[in-house]
Phi, psi and omega in degrees: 000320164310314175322299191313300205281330176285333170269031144258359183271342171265315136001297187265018191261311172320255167012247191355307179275008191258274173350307182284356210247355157282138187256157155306136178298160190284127161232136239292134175282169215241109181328084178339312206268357165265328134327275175340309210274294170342278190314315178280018177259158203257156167279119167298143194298342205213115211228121186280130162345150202225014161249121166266193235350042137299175201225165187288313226285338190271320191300171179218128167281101197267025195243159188078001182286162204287150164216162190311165175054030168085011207268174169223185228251099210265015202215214164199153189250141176257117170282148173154154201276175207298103179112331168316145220259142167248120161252158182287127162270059201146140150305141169175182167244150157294150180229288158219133188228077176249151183307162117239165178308301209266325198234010123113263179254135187219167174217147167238141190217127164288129188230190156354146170016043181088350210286156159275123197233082222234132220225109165233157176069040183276152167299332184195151163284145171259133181346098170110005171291131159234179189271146171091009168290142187253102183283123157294147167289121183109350186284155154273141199244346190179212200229164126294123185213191160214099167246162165078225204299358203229033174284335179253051169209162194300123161346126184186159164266114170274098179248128181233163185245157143249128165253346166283045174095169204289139188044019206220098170092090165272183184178159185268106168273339140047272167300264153357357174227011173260000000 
């Protein structure tokens, strides 16, 4: 029975330090002085679609409607077929286009006056895009799909704005697309 018991205790002794001793990935650091410059420029009021050739007349307000698990709906979903070219609606940095659960393949872009600018359910990033990259309004950043919660619905951009930090201080872009 010791036998047993010392090789779980050096086992889970393993286990432990490996756990403690891996970091979180690195992300590309950020020019100050391009940061700096972001924040003091204002989010402009009138924000171009950020799919192309939707038309205003086409969007649906989708924001604040119910989703699984108590949650409501932090964007508006853009309809449009599968591959359709996705642009940054802002001056900004990629910040990050690492996968999640709810919002599949995604890009996050920091933009005007600190604001956040979140690309979800894209089929792909476009080819040679990186994080820490500095995107124009109007650039292309990807595709449209539905990966992550939204693999069994119809092909769409879920873009949502934050104003309080990054996922922080959500707002109805809506408006902002009209």
């Amino acid at each position: 029975m010791t036998k047993y018991l010392r090789h779980y205790i050096i086992l889970s002794v393993a286990i432990l330090l490996v756990a403690c001793s891996s970091q979180p990935p690195k992300q590309t650091p950020l020019d100050p002085t391009l940061v700096a410059r972001l924040h003091m420029l204002p989010l402009d009021r009138k924000l171009p679609i950020p799919v192309q050739g939707v038309k205003a007349r086409q969007l649906t307000d989708t924001w604040g409607a119910s989703r699984s698990h108590g949650r409501t709906h932090e964007g508006i979903d853009i309809l449009a077929a599968r591959g359709t070219k996705v642009y940054s609606a802002t001056d900004g940095i990629v910040r990050s286009m690492r996968d999640n659960k709810l919002g599949g393949k995604v890009i996050w872009i920091l933009g005007p006056a600190g604001s956040w600018h979140y690309y979800a359910h894209l089929d792909q990033h476009k080819k040679g895009l990186n994080e820490g990259d500095f995107v124009r309004r109007g650039d292309h950043i990807g595709y449209v799909g539905n990966t992550g919660n939204a693999r069994h619905t119809a092909p769409h951009l879920h873009y949502g704005i934050y104003l309080d930090g990054r996922g922080r201080g959500p707002v109805n872009p809506y408006p902002y697309l009209r």
